[in-house]
PDB file of C-alpha atoms in Angstrom:
ATOM      1  CA  GLY G   1      -7.827   9.652 -14.116  1.00  0.00           C
ATOM      2  CA  ALA G   2      -6.740  12.482 -11.928  1.00  0.00           C
ATOM      3  CA  VAL G   3      -6.606  15.276 -14.600  1.00  0.00           C
ATOM      4  CA  VAL G   4      -6.094  18.715 -13.248  1.00  0.00           C
ATOM      5  CA  SER G   5      -6.030  21.681 -15.416  1.00  0.00           C
ATOM      6  CA  GLN G   6      -5.041  25.357 -14.906  1.00  0.00           C
ATOM      7  CA  HIS G   7      -5.765  28.527 -16.794  1.00  0.00           C
ATOM      8  CA  PRO G   8      -4.065  30.377 -17.980  1.00  0.00           C
ATOM      9  CA  SER G   9      -0.692  28.564 -18.523  1.00  0.00           C
ATOM     10  CA  ARG G  10       1.226  31.876 -18.635  1.00  0.00           C
ATOM     11  CA  VAL G  11       0.359  35.349 -18.181  1.00  0.00           C
ATOM     12  CA  ILE G  12       2.366  38.637 -18.300  1.00  0.00           C
ATOM     13  CA  CYS G  13       0.798  41.939 -16.638  1.00  0.00           C
ATOM     14  CA  LYS G  14       1.861  45.272 -15.485  1.00  0.00           C
ATOM     15  CA  SER G  15       2.562  46.097 -12.132  1.00  0.00           C
ATOM     16  CA  GLY G  16      -0.315  47.000  -9.965  1.00  0.00           C
ATOM     17  CA  THR G  17      -2.807  44.946 -11.824  1.00  0.00           C
ATOM     18  CA  SER G  18      -4.565  41.786 -10.493  1.00  0.00           C
ATOM     19  CA  VAL G  19      -4.323  38.196 -12.020  1.00  0.00           C
ATOM     20  CA  LYS G  20      -6.683  35.276 -11.533  1.00  0.00           C
ATOM     21  CA  ILE G  21      -5.580  31.766 -11.881  1.00  0.00           C
ATOM     22  CA  GLU G  22      -8.004  28.896 -12.312  1.00  0.00           C
ATOM     23  CA  CYS G  23      -7.632  25.256 -11.303  1.00  0.00           C
ATOM     24  CA  ARG G  24      -9.963  22.498 -12.235  1.00  0.00           C
ATOM     25  CA  SER G  25     -10.043  18.854 -11.166  1.00  0.00           C
ATOM     26  CA  LEU G  26     -11.601  17.297 -14.359  1.00  0.00           C
ATOM     27  CA  ASP G  27     -12.469  13.933 -13.294  1.00  0.00           C
ATOM     28  CA  PHE G  28     -12.560  13.921  -9.620  1.00  0.00           C
ATOM     29  CA  GLN G  29     -13.827  15.958  -6.731  1.00  0.00           C
ATOM     30  CA  ALA G  30     -11.511  17.734  -4.306  1.00  0.00           C
ATOM     31  CA  THR G  31     -12.407  18.783  -0.933  1.00  0.00           C
ATOM     32  CA  THR G  32      -9.054  20.355  -0.226  1.00  0.00           C
ATOM     33  CA  MET G  33      -7.039  22.268  -2.542  1.00  0.00           C
ATOM     34  CA  PHE G  34      -3.471  23.469  -2.145  1.00  0.00           C
ATOM     35  CA  TRP G  35      -1.413  26.373  -3.765  1.00  0.00           C
ATOM     36  CA  TYR G  36       2.165  26.219  -4.182  1.00  0.00           C
ATOM     37  CA  ARG G  37       4.668  28.586  -5.762  1.00  0.00           C
ATOM     38  CA  GLN G  38       8.032  27.666  -7.217  1.00  0.00           C
ATOM     39  CA  PHE G  39      10.879  30.146  -8.026  1.00  0.00           C
ATOM     40  CA  PRO G  40      13.556  29.073 -10.472  1.00  0.00           C
ATOM     41  CA  LYS G  41      15.911  26.330  -9.350  1.00  0.00           C
ATOM     42  CA  GLN G  42      13.967  26.033  -6.096  1.00  0.00           C
ATOM     43  CA  SER G  43      11.440  23.435  -4.734  1.00  0.00           C
ATOM     44  CA  LEU G  44       7.622  24.024  -4.290  1.00  0.00           C
ATOM     45  CA  MET G  45       6.724  26.281  -1.619  1.00  0.00           C
ATOM     46  CA  LEU G  46       3.119  25.711  -0.142  1.00  0.00           C
ATOM     47  CA  MET G  47       1.126  29.082  -0.017  1.00  0.00           C
ATOM     48  CA  ALA G  48      -2.064  28.150   1.297  1.00  0.00           C
ATOM     49  CA  THR G  49      -4.817  25.253   1.938  1.00  0.00           C
ATOM     50  CA  SER G  50      -8.466  25.754   1.229  1.00  0.00           C
ATOM     51  CA  ASN G  51     -11.316  23.480   1.860  1.00  0.00           C
ATOM     52  CA  GLU G  52     -14.486  23.822  -0.270  1.00  0.00           C
ATOM     53  CA  GLY G  53     -16.877  26.378   1.190  1.00  0.00           C
ATOM     54  CA  SER G  54     -14.376  27.546   3.911  1.00  0.00           C
ATOM     55  CA  LYS G  55     -11.728  30.373   4.118  1.00  0.00           C
ATOM     56  CA  ALA G  56      -8.261  29.397   3.215  1.00  0.00           C
ATOM     57  CA  THR G  57      -5.332  28.881   5.645  1.00  0.00           C
ATOM     58  CA  TYR G  58      -2.152  30.601   4.683  1.00  0.00           C
ATOM     59  CA  GLU G  59       1.231  29.608   5.453  1.00  0.00           C
ATOM     60  CA  GLN G  60       3.488  31.794   7.573  1.00  0.00           C
ATOM     61  CA  GLY G  61       4.761  34.714   5.421  1.00  0.00           C
ATOM     62  CA  VAL G  62       2.182  34.594   2.666  1.00  0.00           C
ATOM     63  CA  GLU G  63      -0.268  37.632   2.806  1.00  0.00           C
ATOM     64  CA  LYS G  64      -4.003  36.507   2.583  1.00  0.00           C
ATOM     65  CA  ASP G  65      -4.891  39.886   1.460  1.00  0.00           C
ATOM     66  CA  LYS G  66      -2.669  39.658  -1.658  1.00  0.00           C
ATOM     67  CA  PHE G  67      -3.262  36.097  -2.640  1.00  0.00           C
ATOM     68  CA  LEU G  68      -6.991  35.589  -2.630  1.00  0.00           C
ATOM     69  CA  ILE G  69      -8.224  32.005  -2.874  1.00  0.00           C
ATOM     70  CA  ASN G  70     -11.736  30.990  -3.445  1.00  0.00           C
ATOM     71  CA  HIS G  71     -12.732  27.164  -3.414  1.00  0.00           C
ATOM     72  CA  ALA G  72     -16.426  27.638  -4.448  1.00  0.00           C
ATOM     73  CA  SER G  73     -16.864  24.073  -5.726  1.00  0.00           C
ATOM     74  CA  LEU G  74     -15.155  20.656  -5.558  1.00  0.00           C
ATOM     75  CA  THR G  75     -13.869  20.803  -8.909  1.00  0.00           C
ATOM     76  CA  LEU G  76     -12.994  24.549  -9.141  1.00  0.00           C
ATOM     77  CA  SER G  77     -10.505  26.986  -7.039  1.00  0.00           C
ATOM     78  CA  THR G  78      -9.085  30.295  -8.104  1.00  0.00           C
ATOM     79  CA  LEU G  79      -6.093  32.184  -6.942  1.00  0.00           C
ATOM     80  CA  THR G  80      -6.030  35.991  -7.454  1.00  0.00           C
ATOM     81  CA  VAL G  81      -2.753  37.815  -7.184  1.00  0.00           C
ATOM     82  CA  THR G  82      -3.890  41.196  -6.211  1.00  0.00           C
ATOM     83  CA  SER G  83      -1.806  44.522  -6.927  1.00  0.00           C
ATOM     84  CA  ALA G  84       0.828  42.117  -8.417  1.00  0.00           C
ATOM     85  CA  HIS G  85       4.631  43.327  -8.342  1.00  0.00           C
ATOM     86  CA  PRO G  86       7.830  42.010 -10.059  1.00  0.00           C
ATOM     87  CA  GLU G  87       8.532  40.052  -6.975  1.00  0.00           C
ATOM     88  CA  ASP G  88       5.258  38.041  -7.342  1.00  0.00           C
ATOM     89  CA  SER G  89       6.682  36.772 -10.729  1.00  0.00           C
ATOM     90  CA  SER G  90       6.790  33.133 -10.120  1.00  0.00           C
ATOM     91  CA  PHE G  91       5.349  29.518 -11.143  1.00  0.00           C
ATOM     92  CA  TYR G  92       2.034  28.912  -9.519  1.00  0.00           C
ATOM     93  CA  ILE G  93       0.759  25.358  -9.115  1.00  0.00           C
ATOM     94  CA  CYS G  94      -2.497  24.258  -7.642  1.00  0.00           C
ATOM     95  CA  SER G  95      -2.826  20.738  -6.228  1.00  0.00           C
ATOM     96  CA  PRO G  96      -6.397  19.090  -5.503  1.00  0.00           C
ATOM     97  CA  LYS G  97      -6.354  16.280  -2.970  1.00  0.00           C
ATOM     98  CA  HIS G  98      -8.337  13.228  -3.651  1.00  0.00           C
ATOM     99  CA  SER G  99      -8.644  10.791  -0.752  1.00  0.00           C
ATOM    100  CA  GLU G 100      -4.940  10.311   0.524  1.00  0.00           C
ATOM    101  CA  THR G 101      -3.228  11.535  -2.909  1.00  0.00           C
ATOM    102  CA  GLN G 102      -2.384  15.045  -3.841  1.00  0.00           C
ATOM    103  CA  TYR G 103      -2.440  15.754  -7.807  1.00  0.00           C
ATOM    104  CA  PHE G 104      -1.028  18.613  -9.294  1.00  0.00           C
ATOM    105  CA  GLY G 105      -1.848  20.991 -12.030  1.00  0.00           C
ATOM    106  CA  PRO G 106       0.540  21.947 -14.883  1.00  0.00           C
ATOM    107  CA  GLY G 107       1.350  25.239 -13.516  1.00  0.00           C
ATOM    108  CA  THR G 108       0.853  28.940 -14.508  1.00  0.00           C
ATOM    109  CA  ARG G 109       3.773  31.111 -15.182  1.00  0.00           C
ATOM    110  CA  LEU G 110       3.298  34.679 -13.916  1.00  0.00           C
ATOM    111  CA  LEU G 111       5.653  37.475 -15.018  1.00  0.00           C
ATOM    112  CA  VAL G 112       4.916  40.795 -13.706  1.00  0.00           C
ATOM    113  CA  LEU G 113       6.472  43.713 -15.462  1.00  0.00           C
TER     114      LEU G 113
ATOM    115  CA  LEU A   1       4.768  17.089   9.484  1.00  0.00           C
ATOM    116  CA  ALA A   2       7.321  14.264   8.510  1.00  0.00           C
ATOM    117  CA  LYS A   3      10.489  15.641   7.083  1.00  0.00           C
ATOM    118  CA  THR A   4      12.215  13.883   4.202  1.00  0.00           C
ATOM    119  CA  THR A   5      15.733  13.603   3.226  1.00  0.00           C
ATOM    120  CA  GLN A   6      16.930  12.553  -0.428  1.00  0.00           C
ATOM    121  CA  PRO A   7      20.226  12.859  -2.171  1.00  0.00           C
ATOM    122  CA  ILE A   8      20.371  16.178  -3.959  1.00  0.00           C
ATOM    123  CA  SER A   9      21.515  14.667  -7.393  1.00  0.00           C
ATOM    124  CA  MET A  10      22.146  11.287  -9.098  1.00  0.00           C
ATOM    125  CA  ASP A  11      23.679  10.336 -12.450  1.00  0.00           C
ATOM    126  CA  SER A  12      22.789   7.334 -14.314  1.00  0.00           C
ATOM    127  CA  TYR A  13      23.036   5.837 -17.774  1.00  0.00           C
ATOM    128  CA  GLU A  14      20.379   4.765 -20.296  1.00  0.00           C
ATOM    129  CA  GLY A  15      18.969   1.397 -19.494  1.00  0.00           C
ATOM    130  CA  GLN A  16      20.108   1.138 -15.912  1.00  0.00           C
ATOM    131  CA  GLU A  17      17.939   0.716 -13.031  1.00  0.00           C
ATOM    132  CA  VAL A  18      17.868   3.699 -10.719  1.00  0.00           C
ATOM    133  CA  ASN A  19      17.118   3.708  -6.932  1.00  0.00           C
ATOM    134  CA  ILE A  20      16.610   6.609  -5.147  1.00  0.00           C
ATOM    135  CA  THR A  21      16.058   6.449  -1.255  1.00  0.00           C
ATOM    136  CA  CYS A  22      14.469   8.775   0.866  1.00  0.00           C
ATOM    137  CA  SER A  23      14.502   8.901   4.773  1.00  0.00           C
ATOM    138  CA  HIS A  24      11.565   9.783   6.732  1.00  0.00           C
ATOM    139  CA  ASN A  25      12.543   9.041  10.217  1.00  0.00           C
ATOM    140  CA  ASN A  26       9.268  10.685  12.046  1.00  0.00           C
ATOM    141  CA  ILE A  27       6.827   9.400   9.619  1.00  0.00           C
ATOM    142  CA  ALA A  28       3.345   9.227  11.343  1.00  0.00           C
ATOM    143  CA  THR A  29       1.190   6.102  11.517  1.00  0.00           C
ATOM    144  CA  ASN A  30      -1.370   7.460   9.048  1.00  0.00           C
ATOM    145  CA  ASP A  31       1.184   8.844   6.678  1.00  0.00           C
ATOM    146  CA  TYR A  32       1.181   7.431   3.172  1.00  0.00           C
ATOM    147  CA  ILE A  33       4.712   7.890   1.210  1.00  0.00           C
ATOM    148  CA  THR A  34       4.171   9.629  -2.398  1.00  0.00           C
ATOM    149  CA  TRP A  35       6.903  10.145  -5.202  1.00  0.00           C
ATOM    150  CA  TYR A  36       6.520  12.611  -7.777  1.00  0.00           C
ATOM    151  CA  GLN A  37       8.399  13.581 -10.891  1.00  0.00           C
ATOM    152  CA  GLN A  38       8.874  17.091 -12.143  1.00  0.00           C
ATOM    153  CA  PHE A  39       9.977  18.361 -15.416  1.00  0.00           C
ATOM    154  CA  PRO A  40      11.014  22.051 -15.868  1.00  0.00           C
ATOM    155  CA  SER A  41       8.061  24.238 -16.060  1.00  0.00           C
ATOM    156  CA  GLN A  42       5.648  21.585 -15.365  1.00  0.00           C
ATOM    157  CA  GLY A  43       3.712  20.632 -12.345  1.00  0.00           C
ATOM    158  CA  PRO A  44       4.646  17.582 -10.299  1.00  0.00           C
ATOM    159  CA  ARG A  45       3.560  14.238 -11.776  1.00  0.00           C
ATOM    160  CA  PHE A  46       2.216  11.451  -9.518  1.00  0.00           C
ATOM    161  CA  ILE A  47       4.461   8.525  -9.971  1.00  0.00           C
ATOM    162  CA  ILE A  48       3.616   6.070  -7.174  1.00  0.00           C
ATOM    163  CA  GLN A  49       2.276   5.843  -3.674  1.00  0.00           C
ATOM    164  CA  GLY A  50       2.489   3.135  -0.766  1.00  0.00           C
ATOM    165  CA  TYR A  51       1.976   2.579   2.862  1.00  0.00           C
ATOM    166  CA  LYS A  52       4.105  -0.531   3.632  1.00  0.00           C
ATOM    167  CA  THR A  53       5.887  -3.276   1.973  1.00  0.00           C
ATOM    168  CA  LYS A  54       6.343  -3.099  -1.857  1.00  0.00           C
ATOM    169  CA  VAL A  55       4.200  -1.307  -4.536  1.00  0.00           C
ATOM    170  CA  THR A  56       4.648  -1.818  -8.220  1.00  0.00           C
ATOM    171  CA  ASN A  57       2.860  -0.043 -11.204  1.00  0.00           C
ATOM    172  CA  GLU A  58       3.735   0.283 -14.810  1.00  0.00           C
ATOM    173  CA  VAL A  59       6.582   2.838 -14.467  1.00  0.00           C
ATOM    174  CA  ALA A  60       8.273   2.215 -10.935  1.00  0.00           C
ATOM    175  CA  SER A  61       8.434   0.285  -7.871  1.00  0.00           C
ATOM    176  CA  LEU A  62       8.359   1.459  -4.409  1.00  0.00           C
ATOM    177  CA  PHE A  63      10.112  -0.426  -1.360  1.00  0.00           C
ATOM    178  CA  ILE A  64       9.133   0.431   2.031  1.00  0.00           C
ATOM    179  CA  PRO A  65      10.939  -1.583   5.038  1.00  0.00           C
ATOM    180  CA  ALA A  66       8.839  -2.737   7.867  1.00  0.00           C
ATOM    181  CA  ASP A  67       9.778   0.381  10.136  1.00  0.00           C
ATOM    182  CA  ARG A  68       8.755   2.744   7.187  1.00  0.00           C
ATOM    183  CA  LYS A  69      11.395   5.266   8.215  1.00  0.00           C
ATOM    184  CA  SER A  70      12.959   5.199   4.676  1.00  0.00           C
ATOM    185  CA  SER A  71      11.444   4.208   1.273  1.00  0.00           C
ATOM    186  CA  THR A  72      13.303   3.504  -2.293  1.00  0.00           C
ATOM    187  CA  LEU A  73      11.928   4.437  -5.610  1.00  0.00           C
ATOM    188  CA  SER A  74      13.125   2.263  -8.110  1.00  0.00           C
ATOM    189  CA  LEU A  75      12.950   3.039 -11.898  1.00  0.00           C
ATOM    190  CA  PRO A  76      13.880   0.175 -14.240  1.00  0.00           C
ATOM    191  CA  ARG A  77      15.724   0.791 -17.328  1.00  0.00           C
ATOM    192  CA  VAL A  78      15.857   4.609 -17.322  1.00  0.00           C
ATOM    193  CA  SER A  79      15.800   6.586 -20.576  1.00  0.00           C
ATOM    194  CA  LEU A  80      16.989  10.112 -21.313  1.00  0.00           C
ATOM    195  CA  SER A  81      13.396  11.378 -20.770  1.00  0.00           C
ATOM    196  CA  ASP A  82      13.488  10.190 -17.099  1.00  0.00           C
ATOM    197  CA  THR A  83      15.885  13.186 -16.659  1.00  0.00           C
ATOM    198  CA  ALA A  84      13.796  15.197 -13.967  1.00  0.00           C
ATOM    199  CA  VAL A  85      13.563  15.959 -10.192  1.00  0.00           C
ATOM    200  CA  TYR A  86      12.027  13.471  -8.106  1.00  0.00           C
ATOM    201  CA  TYR A  87      10.435  14.125  -4.932  1.00  0.00           C
ATOM    202  CA  CYS A  88       9.599  12.007  -1.956  1.00  0.00           C
ATOM    203  CA  LEU A  89       6.843  13.174   0.229  1.00  0.00           C
ATOM    204  CA  VAL A  90       5.073  11.834   3.194  1.00  0.00           C
ATOM    205  CA  GLY A  91       1.469  12.807   4.376  1.00  0.00           C
ATOM    206  CA  GLY A  92      -1.818  11.255   5.176  1.00  0.00           C
ATOM    207  CA  VAL A  93      -5.603  11.625   4.925  1.00  0.00           C
ATOM    208  CA  ASN A  94      -5.710  13.365   8.312  1.00  0.00           C
ATOM    209  CA  THR A  95      -2.367  15.028   8.192  1.00  0.00           C
ATOM    210  CA  GLY A  96      -3.365  17.215   5.188  1.00  0.00           C
ATOM    211  CA  LYS A  97      -0.627  19.281   3.256  1.00  0.00           C
ATOM    212  CA  LEU A  98       2.574  17.872   1.748  1.00  0.00           C
ATOM    213  CA  ILE A  99       5.703  19.784   2.301  1.00  0.00           C
ATOM    214  CA  PHE A 100       8.264  19.615  -0.466  1.00  0.00           C
ATOM    215  CA  GLY A 101      11.846  18.866   0.096  1.00  0.00           C
ATOM    216  CA  GLN A 102      14.732  19.794  -2.269  1.00  0.00           C
ATOM    217  CA  GLY A 103      14.227  16.575  -4.406  1.00  0.00           C
ATOM    218  CA  THR A 104      16.690  14.590  -6.131  1.00  0.00           C
ATOM    219  CA  THR A 105      17.785  15.693  -9.369  1.00  0.00           C
ATOM    220  CA  LEU A 106      18.443  12.665 -11.790  1.00  0.00           C
ATOM    221  CA  GLN A 107      20.516  13.120 -14.764  1.00  0.00           C
ATOM    222  CA  VAL A 108      20.218  10.417 -17.219  1.00  0.00           C
ATOM    223  CA  LYS A 109      23.092  10.090 -19.810  1.00  0.00           C
ATOM    224  CA  PRO A 110      23.326   8.488 -23.103  1.00  0.00           C
TER     225      PRO A 110
END
């Protein structure tokens, strides 16, 4: 149980393009979705929280117009990195919440050239 | 949000039991304690979760004292494949998001 998928697992894009990352909870419904990013040798940093059908709440310092989050259903959430730049290169991890437990996706490695 | 403190790193040898203690002095009444394991370039993997006393599953045990201000993850007979970063987090149904600390890097040696 508690299987989470992310697609793509890794992506390389040119600076200025947009990249969409999908996160799916395969065997449970998640009313709340969290998105984290992780830089090399560092811990996970929370970017935003979204509830199904509602606008996302962003952590301080995270640009909401740059990181677009859509949580259209209880099993799917997407994170779009708009006009990506090299400093956005990171490991992005989604985390759907089920009851009192957060589960995590396998992560998406983004490299912006 | 409850802050957690864990040792930055620990070393162990194959076959030994490893205990990692986490302090969370300002844990809230509704908070659960959850431990995750993370390998490089992978998302954190759920290990165990508890609210009070002791919880055991097929991979670990979690000991929580009565005051709940700390918790100890116990990994029996570790192997080389248990080398990873272990995170202790506290949060509840109503307190929402989990904020990660630095975690404990466990190195298991042959």
